[in-house]
Coordinates of C-alpha atoms and ligand atoms in Angstrom, one line a residue:
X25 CA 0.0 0.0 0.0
X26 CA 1.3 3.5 -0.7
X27 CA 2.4 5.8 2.3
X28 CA 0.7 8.5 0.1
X29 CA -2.6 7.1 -1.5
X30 CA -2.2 9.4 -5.1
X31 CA -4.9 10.6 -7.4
X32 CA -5.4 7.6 -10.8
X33 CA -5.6 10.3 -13.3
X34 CA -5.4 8.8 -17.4
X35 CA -4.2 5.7 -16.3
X36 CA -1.2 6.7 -13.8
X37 CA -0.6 7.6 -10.2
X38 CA 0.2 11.1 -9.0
X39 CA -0.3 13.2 -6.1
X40 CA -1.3 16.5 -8.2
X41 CA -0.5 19.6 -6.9
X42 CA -2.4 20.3 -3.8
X43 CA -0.2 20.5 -0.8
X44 CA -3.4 19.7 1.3
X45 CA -3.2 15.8 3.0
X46 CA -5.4 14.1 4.8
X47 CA -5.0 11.6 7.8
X48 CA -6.2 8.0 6.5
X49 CA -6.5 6.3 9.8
X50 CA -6.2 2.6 11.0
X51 CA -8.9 2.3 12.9
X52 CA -8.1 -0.3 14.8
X53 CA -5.1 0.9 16.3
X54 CA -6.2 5.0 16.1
X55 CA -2.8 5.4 14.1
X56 CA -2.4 7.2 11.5
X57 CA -1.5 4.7 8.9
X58 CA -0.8 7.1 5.6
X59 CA -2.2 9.8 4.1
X60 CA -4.4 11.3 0.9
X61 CA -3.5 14.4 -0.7
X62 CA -7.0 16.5 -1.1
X63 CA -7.5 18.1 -4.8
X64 CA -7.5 21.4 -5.6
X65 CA -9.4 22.7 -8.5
X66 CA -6.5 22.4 -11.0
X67 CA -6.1 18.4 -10.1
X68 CA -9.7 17.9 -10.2
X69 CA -9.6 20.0 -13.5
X70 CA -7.1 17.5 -14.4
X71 CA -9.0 14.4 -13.8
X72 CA -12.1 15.6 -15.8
X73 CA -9.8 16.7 -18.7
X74 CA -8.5 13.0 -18.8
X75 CA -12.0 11.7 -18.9
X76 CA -13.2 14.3 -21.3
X77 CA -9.9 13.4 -23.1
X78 CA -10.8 9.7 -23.6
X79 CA -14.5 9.8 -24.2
X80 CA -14.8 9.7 -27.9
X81 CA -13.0 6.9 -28.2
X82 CA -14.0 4.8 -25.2
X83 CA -17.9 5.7 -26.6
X84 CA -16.8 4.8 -29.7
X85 CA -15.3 1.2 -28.7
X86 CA -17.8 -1.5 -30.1
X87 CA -19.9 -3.1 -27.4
X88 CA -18.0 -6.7 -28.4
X89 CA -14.4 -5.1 -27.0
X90 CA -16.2 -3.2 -24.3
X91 CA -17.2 -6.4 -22.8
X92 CA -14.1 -7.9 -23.4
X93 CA -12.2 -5.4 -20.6
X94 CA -15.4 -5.3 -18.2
X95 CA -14.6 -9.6 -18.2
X96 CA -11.0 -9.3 -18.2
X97 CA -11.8 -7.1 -15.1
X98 CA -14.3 -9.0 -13.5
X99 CA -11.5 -11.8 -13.5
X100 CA -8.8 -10.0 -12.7
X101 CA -11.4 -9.0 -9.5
X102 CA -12.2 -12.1 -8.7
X103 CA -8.4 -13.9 -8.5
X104 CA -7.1 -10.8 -6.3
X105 CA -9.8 -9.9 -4.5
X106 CA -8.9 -11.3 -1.3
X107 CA -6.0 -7.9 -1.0
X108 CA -8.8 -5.5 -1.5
X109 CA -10.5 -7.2 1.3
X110 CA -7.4 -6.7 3.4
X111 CA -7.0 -3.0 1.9
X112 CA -10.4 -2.1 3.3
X113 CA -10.3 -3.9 7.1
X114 CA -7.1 -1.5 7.4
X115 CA -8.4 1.4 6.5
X116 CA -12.5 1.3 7.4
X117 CA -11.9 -1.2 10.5
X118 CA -14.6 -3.7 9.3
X119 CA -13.6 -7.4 9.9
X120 CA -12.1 -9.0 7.3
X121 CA -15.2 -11.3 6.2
X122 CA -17.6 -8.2 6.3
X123 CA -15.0 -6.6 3.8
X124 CA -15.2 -10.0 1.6
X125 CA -18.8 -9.5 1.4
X126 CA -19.2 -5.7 0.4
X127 CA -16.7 -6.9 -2.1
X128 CA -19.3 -9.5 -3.3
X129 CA -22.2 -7.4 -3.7
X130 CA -20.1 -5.0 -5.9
X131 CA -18.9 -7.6 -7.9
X132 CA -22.3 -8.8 -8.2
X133 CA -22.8 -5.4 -10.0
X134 CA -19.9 -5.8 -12.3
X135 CA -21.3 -9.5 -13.4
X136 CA -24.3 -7.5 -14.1
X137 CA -22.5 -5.0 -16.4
X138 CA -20.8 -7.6 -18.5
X139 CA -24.2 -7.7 -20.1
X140 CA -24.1 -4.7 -21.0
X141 CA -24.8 -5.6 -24.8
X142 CA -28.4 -7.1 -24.2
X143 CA -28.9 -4.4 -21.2
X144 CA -28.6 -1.4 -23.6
X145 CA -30.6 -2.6 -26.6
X146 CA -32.8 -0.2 -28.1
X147 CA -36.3 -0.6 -29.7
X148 CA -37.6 -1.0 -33.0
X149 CA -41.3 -0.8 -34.6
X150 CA -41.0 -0.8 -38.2
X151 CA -44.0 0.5 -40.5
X152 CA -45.2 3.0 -37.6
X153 CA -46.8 4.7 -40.8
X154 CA -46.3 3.5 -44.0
X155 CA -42.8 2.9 -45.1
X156 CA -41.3 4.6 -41.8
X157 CA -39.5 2.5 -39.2
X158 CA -39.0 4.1 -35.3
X159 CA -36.1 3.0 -33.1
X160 CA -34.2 4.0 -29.7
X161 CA -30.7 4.3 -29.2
X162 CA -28.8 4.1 -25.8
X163 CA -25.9 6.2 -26.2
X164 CA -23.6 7.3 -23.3
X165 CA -23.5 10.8 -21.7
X166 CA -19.6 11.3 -22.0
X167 CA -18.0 12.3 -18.6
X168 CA -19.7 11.3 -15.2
X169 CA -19.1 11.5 -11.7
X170 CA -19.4 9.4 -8.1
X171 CA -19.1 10.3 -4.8
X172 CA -18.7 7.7 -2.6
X173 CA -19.1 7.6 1.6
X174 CA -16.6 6.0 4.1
X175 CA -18.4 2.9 4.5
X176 CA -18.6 0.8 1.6
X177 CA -14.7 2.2 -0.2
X178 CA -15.2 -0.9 -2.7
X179 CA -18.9 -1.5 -2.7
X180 CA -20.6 1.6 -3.2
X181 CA -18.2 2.9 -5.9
X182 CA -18.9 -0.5 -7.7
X183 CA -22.6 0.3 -8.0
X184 CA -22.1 3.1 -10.1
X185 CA -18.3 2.9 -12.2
X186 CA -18.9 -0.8 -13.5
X187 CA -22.2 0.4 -15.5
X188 CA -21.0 3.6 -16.0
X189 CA -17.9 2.5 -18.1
X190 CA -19.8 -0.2 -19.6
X191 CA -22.0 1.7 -21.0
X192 CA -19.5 3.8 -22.8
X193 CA -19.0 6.8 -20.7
X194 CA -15.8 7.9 -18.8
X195 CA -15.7 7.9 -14.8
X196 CA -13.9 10.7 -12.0
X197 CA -14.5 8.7 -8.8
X198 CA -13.7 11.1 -5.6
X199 CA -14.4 8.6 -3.0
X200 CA -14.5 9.2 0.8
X201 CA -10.9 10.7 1.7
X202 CA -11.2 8.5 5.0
X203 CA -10.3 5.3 3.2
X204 CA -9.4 6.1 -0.6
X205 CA -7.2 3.2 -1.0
X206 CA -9.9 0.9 -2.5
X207 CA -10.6 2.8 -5.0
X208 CA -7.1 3.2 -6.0
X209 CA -6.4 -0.3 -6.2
X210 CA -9.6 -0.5 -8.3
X211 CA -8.7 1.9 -10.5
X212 CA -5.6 0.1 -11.1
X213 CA -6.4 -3.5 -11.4
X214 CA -9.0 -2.1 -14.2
X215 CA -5.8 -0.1 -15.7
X216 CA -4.5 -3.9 -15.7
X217 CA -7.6 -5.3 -17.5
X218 CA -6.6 -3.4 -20.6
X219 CA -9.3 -0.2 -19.8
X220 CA -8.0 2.3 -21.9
X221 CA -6.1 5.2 -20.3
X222 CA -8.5 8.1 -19.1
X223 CA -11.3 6.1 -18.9
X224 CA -11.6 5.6 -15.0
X225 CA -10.1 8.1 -12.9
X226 CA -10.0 8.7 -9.2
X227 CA -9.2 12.1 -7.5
X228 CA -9.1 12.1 -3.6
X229 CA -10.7 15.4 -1.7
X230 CA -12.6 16.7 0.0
X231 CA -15.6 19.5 -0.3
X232 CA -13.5 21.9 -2.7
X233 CA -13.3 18.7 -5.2
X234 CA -17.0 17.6 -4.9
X235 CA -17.9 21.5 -5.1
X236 CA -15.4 21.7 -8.6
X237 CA -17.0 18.5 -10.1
X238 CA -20.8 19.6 -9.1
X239 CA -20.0 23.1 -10.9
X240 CA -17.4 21.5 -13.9
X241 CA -18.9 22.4 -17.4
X242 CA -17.5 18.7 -18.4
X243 CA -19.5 17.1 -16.0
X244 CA -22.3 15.0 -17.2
X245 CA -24.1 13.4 -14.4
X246 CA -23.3 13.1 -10.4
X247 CA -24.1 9.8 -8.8
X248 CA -23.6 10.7 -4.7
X249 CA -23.8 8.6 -1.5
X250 CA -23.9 10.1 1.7
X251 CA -25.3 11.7 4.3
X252 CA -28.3 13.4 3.9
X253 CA -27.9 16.6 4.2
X254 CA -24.9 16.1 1.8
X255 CA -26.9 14.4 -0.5
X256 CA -29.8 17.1 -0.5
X257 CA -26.8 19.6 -1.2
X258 CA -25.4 18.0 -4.0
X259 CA -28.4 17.2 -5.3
X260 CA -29.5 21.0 -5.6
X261 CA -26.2 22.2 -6.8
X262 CA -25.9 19.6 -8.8
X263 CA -29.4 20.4 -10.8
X264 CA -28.6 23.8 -10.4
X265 CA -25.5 23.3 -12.8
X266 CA -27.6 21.3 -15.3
X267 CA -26.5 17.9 -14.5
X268 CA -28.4 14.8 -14.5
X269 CA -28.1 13.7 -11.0
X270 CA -28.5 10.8 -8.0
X271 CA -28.1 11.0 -4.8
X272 CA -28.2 8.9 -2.0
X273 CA -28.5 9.9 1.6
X274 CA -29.5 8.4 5.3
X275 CA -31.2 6.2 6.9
X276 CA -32.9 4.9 9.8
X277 CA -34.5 1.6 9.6
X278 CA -37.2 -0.1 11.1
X279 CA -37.6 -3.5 11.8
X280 CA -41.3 -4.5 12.7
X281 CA -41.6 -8.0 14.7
X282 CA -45.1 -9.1 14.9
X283 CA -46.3 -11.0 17.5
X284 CA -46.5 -14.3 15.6
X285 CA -43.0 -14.2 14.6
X286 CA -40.4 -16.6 15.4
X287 CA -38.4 -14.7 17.7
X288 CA -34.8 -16.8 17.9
X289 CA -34.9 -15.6 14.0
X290 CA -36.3 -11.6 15.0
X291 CA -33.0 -12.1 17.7
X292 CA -30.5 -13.4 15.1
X293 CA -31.7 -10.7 12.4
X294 CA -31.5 -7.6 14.8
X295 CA -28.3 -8.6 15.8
X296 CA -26.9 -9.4 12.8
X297 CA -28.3 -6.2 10.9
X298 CA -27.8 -4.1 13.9
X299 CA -24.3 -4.5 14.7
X300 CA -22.2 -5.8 11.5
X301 CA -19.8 -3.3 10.2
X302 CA -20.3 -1.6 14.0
X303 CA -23.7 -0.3 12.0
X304 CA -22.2 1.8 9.5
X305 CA -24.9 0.5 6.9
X306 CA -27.0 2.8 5.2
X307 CA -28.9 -0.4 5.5
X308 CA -28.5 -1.3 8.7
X309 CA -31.6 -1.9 11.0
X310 CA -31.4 1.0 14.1
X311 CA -34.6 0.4 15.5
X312 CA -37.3 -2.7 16.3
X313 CA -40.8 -1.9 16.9
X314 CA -41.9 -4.6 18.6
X315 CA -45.3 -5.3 18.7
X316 CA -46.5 -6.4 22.1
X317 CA -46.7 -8.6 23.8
X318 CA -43.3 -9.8 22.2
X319 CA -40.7 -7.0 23.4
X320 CA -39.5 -8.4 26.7
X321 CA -38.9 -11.8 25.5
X322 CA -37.5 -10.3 22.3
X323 CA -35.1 -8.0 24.4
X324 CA -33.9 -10.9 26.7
X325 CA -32.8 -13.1 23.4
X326 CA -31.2 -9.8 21.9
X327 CA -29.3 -9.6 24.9
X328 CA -27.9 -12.9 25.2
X329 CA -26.6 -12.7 21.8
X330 CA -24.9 -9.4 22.3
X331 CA -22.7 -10.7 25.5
X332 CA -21.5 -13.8 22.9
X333 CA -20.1 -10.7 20.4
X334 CA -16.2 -10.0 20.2
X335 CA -15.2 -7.0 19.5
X336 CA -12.0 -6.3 18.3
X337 CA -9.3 -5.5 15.6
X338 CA -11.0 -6.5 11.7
X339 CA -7.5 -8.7 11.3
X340 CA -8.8 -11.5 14.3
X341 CA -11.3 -13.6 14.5
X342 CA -14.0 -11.0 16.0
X343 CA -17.4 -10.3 15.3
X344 CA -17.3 -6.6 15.1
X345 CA -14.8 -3.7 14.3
X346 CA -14.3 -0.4 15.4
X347 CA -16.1 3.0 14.4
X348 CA -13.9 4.6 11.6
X349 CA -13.0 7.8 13.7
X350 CA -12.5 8.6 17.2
X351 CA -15.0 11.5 16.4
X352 CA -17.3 9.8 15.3
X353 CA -17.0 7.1 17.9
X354 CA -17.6 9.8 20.3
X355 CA -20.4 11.0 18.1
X356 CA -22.2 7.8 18.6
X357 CA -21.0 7.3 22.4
X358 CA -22.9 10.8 23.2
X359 CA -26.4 9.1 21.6
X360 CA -26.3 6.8 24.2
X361 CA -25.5 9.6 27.3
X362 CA -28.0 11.4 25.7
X363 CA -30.6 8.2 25.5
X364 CA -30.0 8.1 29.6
X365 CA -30.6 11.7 30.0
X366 CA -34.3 11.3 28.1
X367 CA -35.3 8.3 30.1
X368 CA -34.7 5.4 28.1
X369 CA -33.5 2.1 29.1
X370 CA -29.9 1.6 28.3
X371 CA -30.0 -2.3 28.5
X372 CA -26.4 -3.1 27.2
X373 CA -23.9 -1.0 27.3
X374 CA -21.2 -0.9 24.7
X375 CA -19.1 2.0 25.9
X376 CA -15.8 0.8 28.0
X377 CA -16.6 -2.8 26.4
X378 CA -13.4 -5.4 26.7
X379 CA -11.8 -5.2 23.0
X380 CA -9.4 -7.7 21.5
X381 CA -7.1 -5.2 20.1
X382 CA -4.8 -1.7 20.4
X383 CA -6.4 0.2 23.3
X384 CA -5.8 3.4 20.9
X385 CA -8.7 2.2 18.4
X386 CA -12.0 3.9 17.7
X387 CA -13.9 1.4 19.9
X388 CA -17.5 1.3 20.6
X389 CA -19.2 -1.7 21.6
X390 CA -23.1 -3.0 20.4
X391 CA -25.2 -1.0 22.2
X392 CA -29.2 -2.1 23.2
X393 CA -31.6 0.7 24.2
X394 CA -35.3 0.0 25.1
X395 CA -38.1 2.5 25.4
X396 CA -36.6 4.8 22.8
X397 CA -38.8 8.1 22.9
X398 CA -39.6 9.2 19.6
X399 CA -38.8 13.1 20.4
X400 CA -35.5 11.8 21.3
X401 CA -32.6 13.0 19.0
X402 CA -31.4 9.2 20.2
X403 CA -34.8 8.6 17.3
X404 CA -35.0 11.2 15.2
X405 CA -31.1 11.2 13.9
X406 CA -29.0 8.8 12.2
X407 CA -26.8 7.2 15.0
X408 CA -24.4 5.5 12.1
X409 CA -22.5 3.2 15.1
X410 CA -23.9 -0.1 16.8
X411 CA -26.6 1.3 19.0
X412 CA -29.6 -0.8 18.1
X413 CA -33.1 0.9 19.4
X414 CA -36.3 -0.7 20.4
X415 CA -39.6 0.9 20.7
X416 CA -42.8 -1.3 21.8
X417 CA -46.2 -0.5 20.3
X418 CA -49.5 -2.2 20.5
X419 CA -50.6 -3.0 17.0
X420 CA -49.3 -3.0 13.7
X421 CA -51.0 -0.4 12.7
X422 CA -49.3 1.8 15.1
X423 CA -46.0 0.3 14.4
X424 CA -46.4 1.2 10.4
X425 CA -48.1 4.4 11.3
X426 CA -44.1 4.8 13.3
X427 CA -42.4 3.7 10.2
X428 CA -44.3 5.9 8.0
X429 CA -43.9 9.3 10.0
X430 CA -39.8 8.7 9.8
X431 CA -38.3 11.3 7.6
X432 CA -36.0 8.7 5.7
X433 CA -37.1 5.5 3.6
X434 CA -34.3 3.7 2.9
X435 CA -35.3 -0.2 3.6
X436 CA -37.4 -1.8 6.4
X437 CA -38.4 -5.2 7.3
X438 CA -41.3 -7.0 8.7
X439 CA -40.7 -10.4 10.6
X440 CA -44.0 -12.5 10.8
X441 CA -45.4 -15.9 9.7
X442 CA -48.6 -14.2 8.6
X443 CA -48.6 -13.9 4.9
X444 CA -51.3 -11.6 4.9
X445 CA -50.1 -9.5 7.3
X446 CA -46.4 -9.1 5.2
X447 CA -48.5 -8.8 1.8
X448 CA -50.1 -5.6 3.4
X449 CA -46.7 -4.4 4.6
X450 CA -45.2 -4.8 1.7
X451 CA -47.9 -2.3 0.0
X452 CA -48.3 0.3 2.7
X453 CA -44.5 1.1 4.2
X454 CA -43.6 4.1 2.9
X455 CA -40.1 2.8 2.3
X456 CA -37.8 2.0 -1.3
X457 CA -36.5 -1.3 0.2
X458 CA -38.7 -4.1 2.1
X459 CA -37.4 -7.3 3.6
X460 CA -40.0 -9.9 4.8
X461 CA -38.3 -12.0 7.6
X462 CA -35.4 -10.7 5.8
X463 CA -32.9 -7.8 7.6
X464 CA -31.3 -6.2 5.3
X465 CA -33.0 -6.5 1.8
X466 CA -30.3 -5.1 -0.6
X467 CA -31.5 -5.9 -4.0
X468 CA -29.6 -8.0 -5.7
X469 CA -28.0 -6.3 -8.6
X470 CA -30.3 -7.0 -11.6
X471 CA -32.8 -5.4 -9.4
X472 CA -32.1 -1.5 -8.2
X473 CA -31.2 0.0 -5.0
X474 CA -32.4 2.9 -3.3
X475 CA -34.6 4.5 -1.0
X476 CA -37.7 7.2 -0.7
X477 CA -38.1 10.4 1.4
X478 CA -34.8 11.7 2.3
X479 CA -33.0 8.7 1.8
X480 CA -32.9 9.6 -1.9
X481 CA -33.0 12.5 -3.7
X482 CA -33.5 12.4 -7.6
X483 CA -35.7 9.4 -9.8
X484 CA -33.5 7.4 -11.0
X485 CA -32.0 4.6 -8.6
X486 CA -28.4 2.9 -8.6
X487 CA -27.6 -0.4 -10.1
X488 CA -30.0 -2.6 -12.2
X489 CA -32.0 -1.9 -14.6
X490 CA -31.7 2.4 -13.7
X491 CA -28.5 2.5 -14.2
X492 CA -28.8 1.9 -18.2
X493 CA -31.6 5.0 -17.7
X494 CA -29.5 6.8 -15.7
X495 CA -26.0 6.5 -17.4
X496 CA -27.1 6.7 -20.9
X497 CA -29.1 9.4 -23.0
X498 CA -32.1 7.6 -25.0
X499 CA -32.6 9.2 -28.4
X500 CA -35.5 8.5 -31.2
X501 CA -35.2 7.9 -35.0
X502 CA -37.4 8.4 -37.5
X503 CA -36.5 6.8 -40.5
X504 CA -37.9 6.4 -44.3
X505 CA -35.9 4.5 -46.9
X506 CA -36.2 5.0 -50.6
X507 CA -40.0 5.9 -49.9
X508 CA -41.6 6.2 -53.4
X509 CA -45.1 7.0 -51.5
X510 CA -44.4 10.2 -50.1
X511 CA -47.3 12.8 -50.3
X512 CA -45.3 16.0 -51.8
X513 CA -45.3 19.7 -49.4
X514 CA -47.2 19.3 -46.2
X515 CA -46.5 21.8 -43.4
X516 CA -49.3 20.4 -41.0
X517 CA -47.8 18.1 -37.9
X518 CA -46.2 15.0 -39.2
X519 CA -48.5 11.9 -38.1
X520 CA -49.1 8.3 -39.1
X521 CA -51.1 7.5 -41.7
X522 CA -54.1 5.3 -40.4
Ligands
NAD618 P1 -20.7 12.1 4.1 O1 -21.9 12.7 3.6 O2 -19.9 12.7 5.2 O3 -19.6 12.0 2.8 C1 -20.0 11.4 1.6 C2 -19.1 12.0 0.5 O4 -19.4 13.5 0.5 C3 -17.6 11.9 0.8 O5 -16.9 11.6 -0.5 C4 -17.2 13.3 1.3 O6 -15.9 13.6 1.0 C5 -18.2 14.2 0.6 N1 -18.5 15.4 1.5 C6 -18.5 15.4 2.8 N2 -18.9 16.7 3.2 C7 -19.1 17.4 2.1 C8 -19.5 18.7 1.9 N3 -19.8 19.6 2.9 N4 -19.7 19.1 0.6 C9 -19.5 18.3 -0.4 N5 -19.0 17.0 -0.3 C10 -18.9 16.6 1.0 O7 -21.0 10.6 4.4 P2 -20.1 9.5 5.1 O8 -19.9 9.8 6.5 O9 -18.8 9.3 4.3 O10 -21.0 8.2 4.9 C11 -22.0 7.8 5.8 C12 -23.3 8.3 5.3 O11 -23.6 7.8 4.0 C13 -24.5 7.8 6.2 O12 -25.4 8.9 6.3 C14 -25.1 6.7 5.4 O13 -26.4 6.4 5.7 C15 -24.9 7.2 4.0 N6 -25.0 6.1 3.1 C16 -26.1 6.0 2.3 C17 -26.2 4.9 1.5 C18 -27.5 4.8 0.6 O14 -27.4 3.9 -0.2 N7 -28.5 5.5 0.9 C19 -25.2 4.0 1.3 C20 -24.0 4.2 2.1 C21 -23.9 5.2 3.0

């Protein structure tokens, strides 16, 4: 790994010529383990120039050799995957088998966009009227941009670049500046794969570079995860500017246990989706309504599994990881002083939990609170650490009517053994993504991903089938051949003949 993580900019390393650096921590040991030189407008400049530079010819590149690079990639990916996996424990803190599975999803996404020749097919009707055929073409947008978060480095970049490229456009990634070394390495193992120079490029930063790409004449399109506010930001400027955009934002989501569920799997679930990656997930369930009379039983088997969790450094065999800052770590520790201070029940305790690892890491251990109060900031905000909340209504009406007054919508779930019951979930939760009996309902990548309400601002989703819409500009043609038939001067509005 480099000591100073550079900027990939038409197909080569270098640090550009911003004197500003970054600290890219280890979270694990609260060292700082290198650092990430943050853009200024002329390397940013530099990196859209490069793209801008190679678009013709990349757009140009027939679909058949297009395909050939995305596979050369995708196996390229697969036989070294196992580094970026390492790459991403040292730098987010995740543990190493959480970092082998974001790697899967986002490869799931690249399998996706080595079909890229049957995904971007157009339409034909011939004879429309009489002699004249209509057809769509897909054709790419030229230079587009992500911005990725801190808590999927390989993952969320991979739901956007793979299409993107695919699809005949060229790519400046600026992923999170708290672990940019995924995307490096991504950028060049693709470099490796034969992608042409200047077709994928990464430039590290921080607000100055998002600001230069949001405003950038060059700039096609904006694909953004984040926070939300962030995300309501960029997509305003973003607009503003004339871009096509997508962005991504917060979450906090719900998990409804009925009373007929089977409550060793509720347990399991709300530990597993509560606490892996320390809950860093966009996607990760914050808070159970339980419908009573299930929540003290619920809470007792919740509990258990919690004391059977090890905490410690991504590299051992532990469960969980640390927080990726110490700020943020006591960001999250001050949700649960301030859950105490409102009245709730703090029933396990993750701060000064016994950690297998450097003393000097971010760590914050799972965290259970009962009798969450929904004026509580402890409710209202996005906690982003492993502080799982419960909240205990009478009825499932009251438990959706919970769900649907949350400002976010990013995914939900409902755990029962009453079909009916899930059918009608299914169609009232105001909410983008919906697992039944299942925590965490990512779609898979043939499917697309993201939420409603301020989880997501803009229509057109990541992955799947949206990202053809999305990273590609649909045109029309009209076409008559050789037409013998034609009726001579007609200025009145061209239409088909019956
Ligand atoms: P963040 O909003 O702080 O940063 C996201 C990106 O925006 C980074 O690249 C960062 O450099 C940039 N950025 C930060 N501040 C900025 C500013 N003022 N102006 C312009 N750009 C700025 O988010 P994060 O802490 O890296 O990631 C965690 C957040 O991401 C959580 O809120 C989480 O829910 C969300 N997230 C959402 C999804 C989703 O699919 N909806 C997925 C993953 C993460």
């Amino acid at each position: 790994m480099y000591s100073t993580i550079p900027h990939w900019i038409n197909g080569s390393a270098t640090e550009g010529d911003s004197p500003n650096r970054g600290d890219v921590f280890n979270p694990a040991t609260g060292a700082v383990a290198r650092t990430v030189p943050l853009a200024s407008v002329a390397d940013v400049n530099a990196g859209v120039a490069a793209a801008k530079a190679a678009f013709p010819a990349w757009g140009n590149t027939s679909l058949a050799k297009r395909t050939a690079v995305m596979f050369a990639f995708r196996e390229l990916f697969n036989a070294r995957k196992d580094e970026l996996a390492a790459i991403i424990t040292a730098e987010h803190g995740k543990v190493l088998s959480d970092a082998a599975g974001e790697i899967a999803r986002g490869l799931e996404v690249l399998d996706f966009a080595c079909g890229i020749a049957h995904l971007s097919k157009g339409e034909y009707s011939e004879n429309v009227s009489t002699g004249v055929d209509v057809y769509s073409l897909q054709q790419p947008l030229g230079v587009v941009s992500i911005i990725s978060p801190f808590n999927f480095p390989a993952m969320v970049p991979m739901w956007f670049f793979p299409m993107a490229v695919a699809a005949g456009n060229t790519v400046v990634l600026k992923p999170s500046e708290k672990d940019p070394s995924a995307s490096l390495w991504m950028a060049e193992l693709f470099t490796e794969a034969g992608l042409p120079d200047g077709v994928f490029n990464v430039v590290h930063g921080d607000k100055l570079a998002v600001d230069t790409l949001l405003e950038h004449p060059d700039v096609a399109s904006v694909s953004f995860v984040g926070s939300t506010p962030i995300a309501k930001y960029i997509y305003e400027t973003a607009a503003h500017h004339g871009k096509r955009v997508q962005a991504l934002g917060g979450a906090k989501n719900h998990m409804l246990v009925l009373p007929d569920a089977d409550l060793d799997l509720v347990a399991d679930s709300a530990v597993n989706a509560g606490f892996g990656s320390a809950g860093e997930r966009c996607m990760a369930i914050s808070v159970v309504v339980a419908v009573e009379p299930v929540a003290d039983e619920l809470i007792a088997k919740v509990s258990e599994r919690m004391s059977t969790l090890k905490v410690g450094d991504g590299t051992r065999s532990c469960d969980m990881g640390p927080l990726i800052t110490q700020q943020h770590r006591d960001k999250v520790a001050g949700y649960i002083e301030l859950a105490e201070a409102d009245g709730s029940t703090v029933v396990v305790d993750g701060r000064g939990i016994e950690i297998d690892g450097d003393a000097n890491g971010f760590w914050l251990g799972p965290t259970l609170i009962d009798n969450v109060s929904t004026d509580s900031d402890v409710y209202k905000h996005e906690i982003f650490g492993p502080v799982l909340g419960v909240i205990r209504v009478q009825s499932y009406e009251e438990g959706l009517a919970l769900i649907n007054s949350s400002q976010y919508g990013n995914g939900t779930a409902i755990f029962t053994n009453d079909g009916g019951a899930a059918r009608r979930f299914q169609r009232e939760v105001e909410v983008g993504m919906v697992g039944i009996n299942v925590p965490i309902p990512v779609p898979v990548a043939f499917f697309s991903f993201g939420g409603w309400k301020d989880s997501m601002f803009g229509d057109t989703k990541a992955y799947g089938p949206d990202a053809i819409r999305f990273f590609t500009r649909q045109k029309a043609v009209t076409s008559r051949w050789l037409d013998p038939s034609h009726g001579g001067i007609n200025l009145g509005f061209p239409q088909s003949d019956a």
